[in-house]
C-alpha cells in the first residue's frame, strides 16, 4: 500500500446486493510504530446508494463518490488494492471508461461550510446534450457532440444519429451537419 492507492476495506458486516462490494478508501498516509502497528489515514469513497440522496439516474453501475470523510484505520483491515479511476468529463478529455471498472467524477462534502454538522452536499456534474442532463456512462456517449444515447433523437439540424444495426446493437453512425459544408460522419461502436 502506498499513498494515493485505493484499497478495499473489510466492512463491519455483510452488505446488500450492491455491485460494488466492501468499502473503498483512498490512502492519504501510511504510519507505523513497528510491523505489527501499521495505520492508514484514508478518505472514504461512497457508493451512491450509501448517501442520503441515493443512486441517481446518471450514476453508472460502478460509480463511486469521493468524500472528505477521513479516518485512521488499521492496515490489517485492508483486503487488497482496488482499481479506481477518475473520470474527467471535460470536452478535451480522451479518457475512455472501462464499463467493468470503478470510477469517480463527483464529490460529497460531509461537513459543509459551517464544519459543524453534516451537510452531504454533492458536487455538480457536467450536463450534456440538448436535454442538459448528466451523462450515465453505462448508456454510452457519442464523443463528437457528447450526445447521451438514452436521450437519442434528432436534435435540431446540428447532428443526427442513426442506428445501423438491429436495436440490440450499440453501433451508431453520427452525422454532423454544417451549413455550406459536406456531411461528416463518425461510426461509434
Short mmCIF file of C-alpha atoms in Angstrom, two decimals:
data_model
loop_
_atom_site.label_atom_id
_atom_site.label_comp_id
_atom_site.label_asym_id
_atom_site.label_seq_id
_atom_site.Cartn_x
_atom_site.Cartn_y
_atom_site.Cartn_z
CA UNK A 1 0.00 0.00 0.00
CA UNK A 2 1.21 3.42 -0.92
CA UNK A 3 -0.07 6.94 -0.65
CA UNK A 4 -2.54 7.58 -3.46
CA UNK A 5 -3.62 3.93 -3.79
CA UNK A 6 -7.24 2.90 -3.46
CA UNK A 7 -7.93 -0.08 -1.21
CA UNK A 8 -10.75 -2.45 -0.30
CA UNK A 9 -11.53 -2.27 3.42
CA UNK A 10 -13.31 -5.12 5.20
CA UNK A 11 -16.78 -3.94 6.24
CA UNK A 12 -18.12 -4.49 9.76
CA UNK A 13 -20.97 -6.64 8.47
CA UNK A 14 -22.33 -8.19 5.29
CA UNK A 15 -23.66 -5.73 2.73
CA UNK A 16 -26.64 -5.71 0.43
CA UNK A 17 -26.71 -6.74 -3.23
CA UNK A 18 -24.73 -3.71 -4.44
CA UNK A 19 -22.49 -4.06 -7.48
CA UNK A 20 -19.52 -2.68 -5.55
CA UNK A 21 -18.75 -4.95 -2.61
CA UNK A 22 -16.92 -3.87 0.52
CA UNK A 23 -15.72 -0.42 1.40
CA UNK A 24 -13.33 1.59 -0.76
CA UNK A 25 -10.88 4.18 0.55
CA UNK A 26 -8.03 6.28 -0.84
CA UNK A 27 -4.80 6.08 1.17
CA UNK A 28 -3.51 9.52 2.16
CA UNK A 29 -0.79 8.47 4.58
CA UNK A 30 0.84 5.33 5.99
CA UNK A 31 2.27 5.36 9.53
CA UNK A 32 3.85 2.55 11.54
CA UNK A 33 5.20 2.19 15.06
CA UNK A 34 6.51 -1.24 14.06
CA UNK A 35 5.46 -4.09 11.73
CA UNK A 36 2.55 -5.03 13.99
CA UNK A 37 1.18 -1.49 14.30
CA UNK A 38 0.60 0.00 10.84
CA UNK A 39 -2.12 2.58 10.34
CA UNK A 40 -3.54 4.34 7.29
CA UNK A 41 -5.13 7.77 7.04
CA UNK A 42 -7.82 7.39 4.38
CA UNK A 43 -10.55 9.29 2.55
CA UNK A 44 -13.69 7.25 2.04
CA UNK A 45 -15.27 6.58 -1.34
CA UNK A 46 -19.05 6.08 -1.23
CA UNK A 47 -21.47 4.11 -3.36
CA UNK A 48 -24.32 6.42 -4.44
CA UNK A 49 -26.87 4.27 -2.58
CA UNK A 50 -24.96 4.84 0.68
CA UNK A 51 -25.70 8.58 0.60
CA UNK A 52 -28.96 10.30 1.65
CA UNK A 53 -30.00 11.20 -1.92
CA UNK A 54 -29.38 7.63 -3.09
CA UNK A 55 -28.47 6.46 -6.57
CA UNK A 56 -29.42 8.96 -9.28
CA UNK A 57 -30.26 8.12 -12.93
CA UNK A 58 -26.88 9.44 -14.07
CA UNK A 59 -24.81 7.25 -11.73
CA UNK A 60 -23.02 4.44 -13.51
CA UNK A 61 -23.16 0.89 -12.18
CA UNK A 62 -19.54 1.05 -10.97
CA UNK A 63 -19.54 4.71 -9.94
CA UNK A 64 -18.19 5.87 -6.60
CA UNK A 65 -18.35 9.30 -5.00
CA UNK A 66 -15.22 10.73 -3.38
CA UNK A 67 -15.72 12.29 0.04
CA UNK A 68 -13.94 14.48 2.55
CA UNK A 69 -14.73 11.95 5.30
CA UNK A 70 -11.36 10.95 6.73
CA UNK A 71 -10.40 8.19 9.16
CA UNK A 72 -7.38 6.40 10.53
CA UNK A 73 -7.72 2.63 10.09
CA UNK A 74 -5.63 -0.41 10.96
CA UNK A 75 -3.77 -1.66 7.88
CA UNK A 76 -4.86 -5.21 8.76
CA UNK A 77 -8.44 -4.27 7.84
CA UNK A 78 -7.39 -3.82 4.19
CA UNK A 79 -8.49 -6.62 1.84
CA UNK A 80 -6.36 -5.53 -1.11
CA UNK A 81 -5.73 -2.87 -3.70
CA UNK A 82 -8.72 -1.50 -5.62
CA UNK A 83 -8.56 -0.05 -9.12
CA UNK A 84 -10.47 3.23 -9.19
CA UNK A 85 -10.15 5.83 -11.95
CA UNK A 86 -11.07 9.49 -12.03
CA UNK A 87 -13.35 10.40 -14.95
CA UNK A 88 -12.65 13.89 -16.24
CA UNK A 89 -15.74 14.97 -18.19
CA UNK A 90 -14.05 17.91 -19.93
CA UNK A 91 -14.65 18.20 -23.66
CA UNK A 92 -10.97 17.67 -24.48
CA UNK A 93 -10.64 14.58 -22.29
CA UNK A 94 -9.54 11.45 -24.16
CA UNK A 95 -10.19 9.04 -21.28
CA UNK A 96 -12.41 6.11 -22.20
CA UNK A 97 -14.04 4.41 -19.23
CA UNK A 98 -13.90 0.65 -18.89
CA UNK A 99 -17.50 -0.27 -18.01
CA UNK A 100 -16.32 -3.01 -15.63
CA UNK A 101 -14.01 -0.78 -13.53
CA UNK A 102 -14.83 1.53 -10.65
CA UNK A 103 -14.55 5.27 -11.25
CA UNK A 104 -15.46 8.58 -9.66
CA UNK A 105 -16.26 12.05 -11.03
CA UNK A 106 -18.29 13.58 -8.22
CA UNK A 107 -17.52 14.51 -4.62
CA UNK A 108 -19.59 14.77 -1.47
CA UNK A 109 -18.86 17.36 1.22
CA UNK A 110 -19.85 15.88 4.56
CA UNK A 111 -19.07 18.93 6.63
CA UNK A 112 -20.20 21.90 4.55
CA UNK A 113 -19.02 25.43 5.05
CA UNK A 114 -20.02 25.52 8.72
CA UNK A 115 -17.93 22.42 9.53
CA UNK A 116 -20.27 21.79 12.49
CA UNK A 117 -22.92 19.47 11.12
CA UNK A 118 -23.08 17.04 8.27
CA UNK A 119 -24.34 18.51 5.01
CA UNK A 120 -23.87 15.72 2.41
CA UNK A 121 -23.55 18.29 -0.39
CA UNK A 122 -22.79 16.69 -3.77
CA UNK A 123 -20.63 18.49 -6.31
CA UNK A 124 -22.20 19.34 -9.65
CA UNK A 125 -21.69 17.01 -12.59
CA UNK A 126 -21.35 18.21 -16.13
CA UNK A 127 -24.59 18.36 -18.11
CA UNK A 128 -24.54 17.19 -21.71
CA UNK A 129 -26.83 17.02 -24.69
CA UNK A 130 -29.67 19.28 -25.64
CA UNK A 131 -31.60 17.98 -22.64
CA UNK A 132 -28.85 19.28 -20.29
CA UNK A 133 -28.78 16.06 -18.28
CA UNK A 134 -25.75 14.44 -16.65
CA UNK A 135 -24.30 11.54 -18.59
CA UNK A 136 -24.74 7.98 -17.33
CA UNK A 137 -21.60 6.28 -18.68
CA UNK A 138 -23.42 2.93 -18.83
CA UNK A 139 -25.64 4.37 -21.58
CA UNK A 140 -22.70 5.49 -23.71
CA UNK A 141 -21.72 8.85 -25.14
CA UNK A 142 -21.15 9.99 -28.69
CA UNK A 143 -17.95 11.96 -28.28
CA UNK A 144 -18.42 14.25 -31.28
CA UNK A 145 -21.25 16.17 -29.60
CA UNK A 146 -21.50 14.50 -26.18
CA UNK A 147 -24.90 13.11 -27.02
CA UNK A 148 -26.35 10.78 -24.41
CA UNK A 149 -27.59 7.62 -26.10
CA UNK A 150 -30.51 7.34 -23.70
CA UNK A 151 -31.73 10.72 -24.96
CA UNK A 152 -31.09 9.90 -28.62
CA UNK A 153 -33.39 11.54 -31.14
CA UNK A 154 -32.96 14.07 -33.91
CA UNK A 155 -31.68 17.21 -32.19
CA UNK A 156 -32.36 20.22 -34.46
CA UNK A 157 -30.09 20.43 -37.50
CA UNK A 158 -26.72 20.10 -35.79
CA UNK A 159 -26.47 16.30 -35.91
CA UNK A 160 -28.41 13.12 -36.47
CA UNK A 161 -27.57 9.71 -35.00
CA UNK A 162 -28.97 6.67 -36.76
CA UNK A 163 -28.77 3.02 -35.65
CA UNK A 164 -27.26 0.94 -38.47
CA UNK A 165 -27.95 -2.47 -36.99
CA UNK A 166 -30.74 -4.21 -35.04
CA UNK A 167 -31.90 -2.36 -31.89
CA UNK A 168 -29.84 -4.61 -29.59
CA UNK A 169 -26.67 -3.36 -31.29
CA UNK A 170 -24.68 -0.45 -29.97
CA UNK A 171 -23.32 0.53 -33.41
CA UNK A 172 -24.34 4.05 -34.41
CA UNK A 173 -23.36 6.49 -37.08
CA UNK A 174 -23.23 10.11 -36.01
CA UNK A 175 -23.72 12.58 -38.87
CA UNK A 176 -22.62 16.13 -38.21
CA UNK A 177 -24.35 18.71 -40.39
CA UNK A 178 -22.72 22.05 -41.04
CA UNK A 179 -24.13 24.80 -43.22
CA UNK A 180 -22.39 25.01 -46.61
CA UNK A 181 -20.05 22.10 -45.79
CA UNK A 182 -20.04 18.41 -46.72
CA UNK A 183 -21.72 15.91 -44.40
CA UNK A 184 -19.25 14.30 -41.96
CA UNK A 185 -19.86 11.08 -40.09
CA UNK A 186 -18.38 9.03 -37.26
CA UNK A 187 -19.02 5.33 -36.66
CA UNK A 188 -19.40 4.52 -32.99
CA UNK A 189 -19.35 1.03 -31.54
#
